[in-house]
Short mmCIF file of C-alpha atoms in Angstrom, two decimals:
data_model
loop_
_atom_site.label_atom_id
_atom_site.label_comp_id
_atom_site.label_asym_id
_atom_site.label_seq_id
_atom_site.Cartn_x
_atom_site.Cartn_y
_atom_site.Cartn_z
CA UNK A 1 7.75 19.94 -3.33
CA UNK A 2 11.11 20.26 -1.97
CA UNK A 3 12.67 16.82 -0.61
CA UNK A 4 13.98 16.70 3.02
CA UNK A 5 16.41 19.72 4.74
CA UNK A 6 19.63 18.96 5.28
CA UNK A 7 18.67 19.61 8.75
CA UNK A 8 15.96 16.73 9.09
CA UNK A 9 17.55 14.05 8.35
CA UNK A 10 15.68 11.10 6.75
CA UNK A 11 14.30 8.54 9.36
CA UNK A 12 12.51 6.00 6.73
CA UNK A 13 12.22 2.55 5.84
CA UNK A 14 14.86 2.23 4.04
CA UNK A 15 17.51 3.59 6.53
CA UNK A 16 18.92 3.00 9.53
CA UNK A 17 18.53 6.19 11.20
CA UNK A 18 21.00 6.68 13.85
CA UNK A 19 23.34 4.27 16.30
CA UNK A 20 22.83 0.49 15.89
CA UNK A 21 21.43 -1.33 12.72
CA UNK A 22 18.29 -1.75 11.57
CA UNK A 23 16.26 -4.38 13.51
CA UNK A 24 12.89 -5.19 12.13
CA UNK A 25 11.40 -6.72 14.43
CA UNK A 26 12.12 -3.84 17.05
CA UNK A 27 10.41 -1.23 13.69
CA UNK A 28 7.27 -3.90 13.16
CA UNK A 29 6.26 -3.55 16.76
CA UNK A 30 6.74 0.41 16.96
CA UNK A 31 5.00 0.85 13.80
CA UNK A 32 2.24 -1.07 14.82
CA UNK A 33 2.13 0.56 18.54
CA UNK A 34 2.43 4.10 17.09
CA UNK A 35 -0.53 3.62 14.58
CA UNK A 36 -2.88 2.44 17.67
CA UNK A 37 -1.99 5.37 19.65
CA UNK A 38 -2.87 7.55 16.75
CA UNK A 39 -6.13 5.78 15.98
CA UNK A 40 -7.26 5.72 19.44
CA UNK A 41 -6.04 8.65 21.19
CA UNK A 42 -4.29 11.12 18.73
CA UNK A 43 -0.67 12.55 18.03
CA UNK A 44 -0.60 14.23 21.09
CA UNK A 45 -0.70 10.73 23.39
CA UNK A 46 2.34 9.52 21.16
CA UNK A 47 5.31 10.01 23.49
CA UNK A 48 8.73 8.06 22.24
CA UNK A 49 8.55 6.60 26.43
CA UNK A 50 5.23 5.24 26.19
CA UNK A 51 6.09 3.68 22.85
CA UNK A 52 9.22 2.12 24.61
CA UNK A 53 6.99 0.88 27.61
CA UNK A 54 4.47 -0.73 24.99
CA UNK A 55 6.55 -2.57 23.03
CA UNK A 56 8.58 -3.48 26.27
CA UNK A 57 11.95 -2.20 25.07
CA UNK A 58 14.34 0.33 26.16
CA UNK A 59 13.82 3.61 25.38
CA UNK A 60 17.32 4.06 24.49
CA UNK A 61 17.13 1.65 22.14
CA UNK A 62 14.05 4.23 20.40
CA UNK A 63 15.96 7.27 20.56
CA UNK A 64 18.73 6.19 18.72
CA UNK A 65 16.45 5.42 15.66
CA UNK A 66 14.50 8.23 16.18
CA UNK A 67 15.58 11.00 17.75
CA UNK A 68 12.06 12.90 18.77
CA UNK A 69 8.19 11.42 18.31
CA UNK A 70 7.83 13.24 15.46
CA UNK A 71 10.44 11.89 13.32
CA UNK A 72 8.94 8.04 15.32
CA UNK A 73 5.45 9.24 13.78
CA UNK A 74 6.97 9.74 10.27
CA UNK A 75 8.51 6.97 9.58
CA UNK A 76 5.24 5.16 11.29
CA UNK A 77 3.20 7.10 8.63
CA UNK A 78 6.14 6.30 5.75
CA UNK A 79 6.03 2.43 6.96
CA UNK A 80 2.49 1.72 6.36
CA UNK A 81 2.28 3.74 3.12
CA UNK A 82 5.44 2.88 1.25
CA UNK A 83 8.60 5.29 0.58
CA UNK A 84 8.72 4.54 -2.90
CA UNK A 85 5.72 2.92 -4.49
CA UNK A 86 5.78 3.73 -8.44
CA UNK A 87 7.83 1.01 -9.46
CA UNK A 88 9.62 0.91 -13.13
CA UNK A 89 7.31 -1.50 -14.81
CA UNK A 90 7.83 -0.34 -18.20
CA UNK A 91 4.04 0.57 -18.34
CA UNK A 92 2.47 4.06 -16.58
CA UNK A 93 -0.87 1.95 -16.12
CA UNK A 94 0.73 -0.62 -14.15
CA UNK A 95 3.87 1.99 -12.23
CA UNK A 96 0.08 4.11 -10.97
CA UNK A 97 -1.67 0.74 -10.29
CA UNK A 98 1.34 -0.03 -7.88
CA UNK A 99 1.60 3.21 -6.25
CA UNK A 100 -2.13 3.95 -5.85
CA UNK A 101 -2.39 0.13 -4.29
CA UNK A 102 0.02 1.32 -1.52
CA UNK A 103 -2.84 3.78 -0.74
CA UNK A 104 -5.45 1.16 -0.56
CA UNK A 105 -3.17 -0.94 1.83
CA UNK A 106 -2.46 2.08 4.19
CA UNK A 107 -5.60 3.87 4.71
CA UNK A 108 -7.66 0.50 4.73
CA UNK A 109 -5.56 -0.20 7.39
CA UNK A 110 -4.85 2.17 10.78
CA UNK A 111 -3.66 4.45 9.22
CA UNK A 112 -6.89 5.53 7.45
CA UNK A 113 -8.53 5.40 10.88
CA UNK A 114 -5.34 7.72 12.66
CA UNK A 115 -5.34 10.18 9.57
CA UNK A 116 -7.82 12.39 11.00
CA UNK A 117 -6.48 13.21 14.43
CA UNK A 118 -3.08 13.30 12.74
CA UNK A 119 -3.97 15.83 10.04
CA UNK A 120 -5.79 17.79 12.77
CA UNK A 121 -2.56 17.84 15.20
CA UNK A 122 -0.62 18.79 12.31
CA UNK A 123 -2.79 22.01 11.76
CA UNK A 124 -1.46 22.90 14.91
CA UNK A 125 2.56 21.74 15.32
CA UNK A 126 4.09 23.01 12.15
CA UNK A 127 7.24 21.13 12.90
CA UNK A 128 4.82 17.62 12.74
CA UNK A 129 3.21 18.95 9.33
CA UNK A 130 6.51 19.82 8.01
CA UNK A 131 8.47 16.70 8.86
CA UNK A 132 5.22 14.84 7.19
CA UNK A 133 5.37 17.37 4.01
CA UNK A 134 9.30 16.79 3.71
CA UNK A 135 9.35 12.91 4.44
CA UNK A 136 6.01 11.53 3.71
CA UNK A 137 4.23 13.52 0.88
CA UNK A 138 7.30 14.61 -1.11
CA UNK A 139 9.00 11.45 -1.43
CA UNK A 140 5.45 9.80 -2.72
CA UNK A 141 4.83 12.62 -5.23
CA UNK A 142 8.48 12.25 -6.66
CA UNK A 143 8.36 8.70 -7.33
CA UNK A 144 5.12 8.93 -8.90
CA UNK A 145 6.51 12.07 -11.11
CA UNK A 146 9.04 9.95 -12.19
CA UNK A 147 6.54 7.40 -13.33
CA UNK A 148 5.18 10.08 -15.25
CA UNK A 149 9.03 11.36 -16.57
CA UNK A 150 9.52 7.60 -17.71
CA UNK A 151 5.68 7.38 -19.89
CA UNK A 152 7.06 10.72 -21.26
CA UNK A 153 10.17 9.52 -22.88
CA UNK A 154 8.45 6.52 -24.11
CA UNK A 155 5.86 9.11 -25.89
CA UNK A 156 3.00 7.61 -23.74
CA UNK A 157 1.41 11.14 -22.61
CA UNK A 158 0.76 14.56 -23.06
CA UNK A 159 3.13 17.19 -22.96
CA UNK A 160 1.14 19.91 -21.99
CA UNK A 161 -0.24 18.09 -18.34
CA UNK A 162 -0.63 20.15 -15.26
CA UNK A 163 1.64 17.56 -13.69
CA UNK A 164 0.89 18.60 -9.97
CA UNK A 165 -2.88 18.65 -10.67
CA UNK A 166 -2.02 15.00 -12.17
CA UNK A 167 -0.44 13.91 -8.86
CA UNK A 168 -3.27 15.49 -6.75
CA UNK A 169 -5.76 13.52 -8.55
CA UNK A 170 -4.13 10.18 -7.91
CA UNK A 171 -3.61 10.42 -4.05
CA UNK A 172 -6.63 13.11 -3.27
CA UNK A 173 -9.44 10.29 -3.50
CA UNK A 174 -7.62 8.32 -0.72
CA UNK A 175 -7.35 11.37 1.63
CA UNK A 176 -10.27 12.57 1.26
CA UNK A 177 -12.33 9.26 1.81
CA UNK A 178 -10.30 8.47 4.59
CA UNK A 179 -10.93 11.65 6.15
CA UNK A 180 -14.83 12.00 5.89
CA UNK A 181 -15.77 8.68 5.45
CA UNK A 182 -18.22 9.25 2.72
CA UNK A 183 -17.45 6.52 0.58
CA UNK A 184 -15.17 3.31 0.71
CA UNK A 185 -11.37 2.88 -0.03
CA UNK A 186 -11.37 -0.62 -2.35
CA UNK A 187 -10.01 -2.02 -5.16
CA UNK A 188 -12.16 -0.81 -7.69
CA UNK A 189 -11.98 2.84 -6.32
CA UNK A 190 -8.23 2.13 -6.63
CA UNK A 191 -8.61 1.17 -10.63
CA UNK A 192 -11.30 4.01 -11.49
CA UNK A 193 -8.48 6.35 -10.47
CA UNK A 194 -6.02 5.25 -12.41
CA UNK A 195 -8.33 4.82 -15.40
CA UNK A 196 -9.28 8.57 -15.24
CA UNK A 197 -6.22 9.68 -14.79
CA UNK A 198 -5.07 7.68 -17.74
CA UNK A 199 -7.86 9.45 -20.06
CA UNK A 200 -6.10 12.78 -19.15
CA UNK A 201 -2.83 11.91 -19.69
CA UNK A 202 -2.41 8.98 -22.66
CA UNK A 203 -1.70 10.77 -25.86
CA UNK A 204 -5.02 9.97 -28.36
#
Protein backbone atom coordinates (compact mmCIF):
# COMPACT_ATOMS: atom_id res chain seq x y z
CA UNK A 1 0.00 0.00 0.00
CA UNK A 2 1.25 3.32 -0.83
CA UNK A 3 1.88 5.68 2.36
CA UNK A 4 0.18 9.15 2.44
CA UNK A 5 0.11 11.81 -0.86
CA UNK A 6 2.02 14.55 -0.64
CA UNK A 7 -1.22 16.22 -0.92
CA UNK A 8 -2.83 14.78 2.39
CA UNK A 9 -0.80 15.63 4.72
CA UNK A 10 -0.45 13.45 7.85
CA UNK A 11 -2.85 14.51 10.75
CA UNK A 12 -1.77 11.62 13.42
CA UNK A 13 -0.77 11.11 16.81
CA UNK A 14 2.36 11.76 16.57
CA UNK A 15 2.15 15.26 14.90
CA UNK A 16 1.05 18.41 15.41
CA UNK A 17 -0.93 19.01 12.43
CA UNK A 18 -1.24 22.57 11.66
CA UNK A 19 -1.02 26.16 13.75
CA UNK A 20 -0.47 25.84 17.53
CA UNK A 21 1.15 22.80 19.39
CA UNK A 22 -0.09 19.79 20.29
CA UNK A 23 -2.43 19.92 23.34
CA UNK A 24 -3.60 16.63 24.65
CA UNK A 25 -6.01 17.30 26.54
CA UNK A 26 -7.86 19.38 23.72
CA UNK A 27 -7.03 15.60 21.27
CA UNK A 28 -8.35 13.22 24.42
CA UNK A 29 -11.67 14.97 24.44
CA UNK A 30 -12.12 15.10 20.48
CA UNK A 31 -11.11 11.63 20.18
CA UNK A 32 -13.40 10.53 22.60
CA UNK A 33 -16.41 12.89 21.22
CA UNK A 34 -15.73 11.78 17.60
CA UNK A 35 -15.85 7.97 18.46
CA UNK A 36 -19.48 8.53 20.20
CA UNK A 37 -20.76 10.29 17.27
CA UNK A 38 -19.63 7.45 15.12
CA UNK A 39 -21.00 4.74 17.40
CA UNK A 40 -24.24 6.35 17.84
CA UNK A 41 -25.14 8.18 14.83
CA UNK A 42 -22.59 7.49 11.97
CA UNK A 43 -19.85 9.47 9.89
CA UNK A 44 -22.28 11.50 8.39
CA UNK A 45 -23.43 13.33 11.97
CA UNK A 46 -19.57 14.06 12.52
CA UNK A 47 -19.32 17.75 11.64
CA UNK A 48 -15.79 19.50 12.90
CA UNK A 49 -18.69 22.42 14.59
CA UNK A 50 -20.55 20.00 16.50
CA UNK A 51 -17.32 18.43 17.69
CA UNK A 52 -16.21 22.03 18.78
CA UNK A 53 -19.68 22.63 20.55
CA UNK A 54 -19.24 19.15 22.43
CA UNK A 55 -16.13 19.44 23.77
CA UNK A 56 -16.94 23.21 24.48
CA UNK A 57 -14.00 24.68 22.57
CA UNK A 58 -13.56 26.92 19.73
CA UNK A 59 -13.88 25.71 16.55
CA UNK A 60 -10.94 27.56 15.45
CA UNK A 61 -9.01 26.00 17.73
CA UNK A 62 -10.25 22.36 15.64
CA UNK A 63 -9.56 23.58 12.32
CA UNK A 64 -6.19 24.37 12.80
CA UNK A 65 -5.41 20.69 13.78
CA UNK A 66 -7.56 19.41 11.39
CA UNK A 67 -8.40 21.02 8.57
CA UNK A 68 -11.81 19.05 7.37
CA UNK A 69 -13.87 16.09 9.47
CA UNK A 70 -12.36 13.70 7.60
CA UNK A 71 -8.84 14.19 8.34
CA UNK A 72 -10.68 14.86 12.50
CA UNK A 73 -12.13 11.18 11.85
CA UNK A 74 -8.66 9.79 10.90
CA UNK A 75 -6.68 10.66 13.32
CA UNK A 76 -9.83 9.67 15.76
CA UNK A 77 -9.61 6.19 14.07
CA UNK A 78 -5.43 6.36 14.18
CA UNK A 79 -5.76 7.47 18.07
CA UNK A 80 -7.60 4.59 19.35
CA UNK A 81 -5.75 2.01 17.23
CA UNK A 82 -2.12 3.04 17.42
CA UNK A 83 0.11 4.62 14.47
CA UNK A 84 2.81 2.36 15.00
CA UNK A 85 2.18 -0.74 17.03
CA UNK A 86 4.92 -3.51 16.00
CA UNK A 87 7.48 -2.52 18.27
CA UNK A 88 11.34 -3.77 17.85
CA UNK A 89 11.37 -6.38 20.53
CA UNK A 90 13.97 -8.47 19.12
CA UNK A 91 11.36 -11.35 18.88
CA UNK A 92 8.47 -11.57 15.82
CA UNK A 93 6.22 -13.44 18.50
CA UNK A 94 6.30 -10.70 20.85
CA UNK A 95 6.63 -7.35 17.84
CA UNK A 96 2.82 -9.38 16.48
CA UNK A 97 1.68 -9.86 20.15
CA UNK A 98 2.12 -5.97 20.51
CA UNK A 99 0.60 -4.93 17.36
CA UNK A 100 -2.33 -7.39 17.31
CA UNK A 101 -3.01 -6.15 21.19
CA UNK A 102 -3.56 -2.61 19.75
CA UNK A 103 -6.45 -4.34 17.88
CA UNK A 104 -7.93 -5.84 20.91
CA UNK A 105 -7.76 -2.37 22.71
CA UNK A 106 -9.46 -0.49 19.75
CA UNK A 107 -12.25 -2.53 18.56
CA UNK A 108 -13.12 -3.69 22.24
CA UNK A 109 -13.49 -0.28 22.71
CA UNK A 110 -15.82 2.37 20.44
CA UNK A 111 -14.26 1.94 17.90
CA UNK A 112 -15.35 -1.70 17.31
CA UNK A 113 -18.91 -0.48 17.91
CA UNK A 114 -18.39 2.83 15.16
CA UNK A 115 -16.57 0.47 12.58
CA UNK A 116 -19.63 -0.50 10.92
CA UNK A 117 -21.31 2.76 10.06
CA UNK A 118 -17.80 4.01 9.29
CA UNK A 119 -16.89 1.28 6.81
CA UNK A 120 -20.39 1.70 5.35
CA UNK A 121 -19.95 5.68 4.87
CA UNK A 122 -16.72 4.99 3.44
CA UNK A 123 -18.30 2.77 0.62
CA UNK A 124 -19.81 5.83 -0.31
CA UNK A 125 -17.19 9.08 0.15
CA UNK A 126 -14.08 7.86 -1.54
CA UNK A 127 -12.18 10.80 -0.20
CA UNK A 128 -13.15 9.27 3.66
CA UNK A 129 -12.01 5.63 2.46
CA UNK A 130 -8.96 7.00 0.95
CA UNK A 131 -7.74 9.27 3.72
CA UNK A 132 -8.45 5.95 6.03
CA UNK A 133 -6.47 3.62 3.34
CA UNK A 134 -3.50 6.27 3.21
CA UNK A 135 -3.37 7.17 7.05
CA UNK A 136 -4.89 4.39 8.95
CA UNK A 137 -4.38 0.98 7.15
CA UNK A 138 -1.05 1.69 5.44
CA UNK A 139 0.84 2.97 8.23
CA UNK A 140 -0.37 -0.32 10.40
CA UNK A 141 0.56 -2.76 7.61
CA UNK A 142 4.11 -1.10 7.25
CA UNK A 143 5.09 -1.34 10.73
CA UNK A 144 3.98 -4.77 10.98
CA UNK A 145 6.01 -5.59 7.53
CA UNK A 146 8.83 -4.34 9.11
CA UNK A 147 8.37 -6.69 12.00
CA UNK A 148 8.39 -9.24 9.49
CA UNK A 149 11.75 -7.52 7.50
CA UNK A 150 13.50 -7.62 11.04
CA UNK A 151 12.49 -11.86 11.81
CA UNK A 152 13.87 -12.11 8.21
CA UNK A 153 17.34 -10.92 8.77
CA UNK A 154 17.54 -12.73 11.94
CA UNK A 155 16.64 -16.05 9.75
CA UNK A 156 13.40 -16.47 11.84
CA UNK A 157 10.95 -17.13 8.71
CA UNK A 158 10.29 -18.21 5.44
CA UNK A 159 11.39 -16.68 2.45
CA UNK A 160 8.92 -17.68 0.17
CA UNK A 161 5.66 -15.96 2.40
CA UNK A 162 2.85 -14.29 0.61
CA UNK A 163 3.68 -11.34 2.85
CA UNK A 164 0.33 -9.39 2.16
CA UNK A 165 -1.73 -12.57 2.73
CA UNK A 166 0.51 -12.67 6.08
CA UNK A 167 -0.61 -9.15 7.06
CA UNK A 168 -4.30 -9.85 6.11
CA UNK A 169 -4.38 -12.70 8.39
CA UNK A 170 -3.21 -10.80 11.42
CA UNK A 171 -5.66 -7.77 11.30
CA UNK A 172 -8.69 -9.62 9.23
CA UNK A 173 -9.99 -11.54 12.48
CA UNK A 174 -10.43 -8.14 14.25
CA UNK A 175 -12.43 -6.58 11.33
CA UNK A 176 -14.32 -9.03 10.64
CA UNK A 177 -15.59 -9.83 14.29
CA UNK A 178 -16.09 -6.38 14.85
CA UNK A 179 -18.14 -6.03 11.92
CA UNK A 180 -20.65 -9.03 12.24
CA UNK A 181 -20.44 -9.71 15.65
CA UNK A 182 -20.23 -13.40 15.37
CA UNK A 183 -17.74 -14.09 17.80
CA UNK A 184 -15.77 -12.10 20.57
CA UNK A 185 -12.60 -9.85 20.29
CA UNK A 186 -10.38 -11.15 23.60
CA UNK A 187 -7.21 -12.01 24.59
CA UNK A 188 -7.05 -15.41 23.64
CA UNK A 189 -8.49 -14.65 20.10
CA UNK A 190 -5.61 -12.12 20.12
CA UNK A 191 -2.85 -15.09 20.92
CA UNK A 192 -4.50 -17.86 18.54
CA UNK A 193 -3.70 -15.34 15.81
CA UNK A 194 -0.47 -14.83 16.35
CA UNK A 195 0.19 -18.52 17.02
CA UNK A 196 -1.17 -19.43 13.51
CA UNK A 197 0.40 -17.03 11.90
CA UNK A 198 3.62 -18.07 13.51
CA UNK A 199 3.11 -21.83 12.13
CA UNK A 200 3.12 -20.24 8.60
CA UNK A 201 5.86 -18.21 8.86
CA UNK A 202 8.74 -19.70 11.50
CA UNK A 203 11.24 -21.57 9.44
CA UNK A 204 10.91 -25.60 10.68
Amino acid sequence: MKGASKSQPRYGPGTGGLGRPRDERIDTEVVSAVLDVLRRRGYRAVTVDGIARKVKRARTSLYRRWPSKRHLVAYAVLSEMGENPAADTGSLREDLEAAVGTLLHAFAGPLGQALAGLVADMAQDTELADIMRQQVLAARRESMREAFARAKARCEIRDDLQMEVMLDMLTGPFYFRALFGHAPISRRMTRDVVEYVLRVAVRR
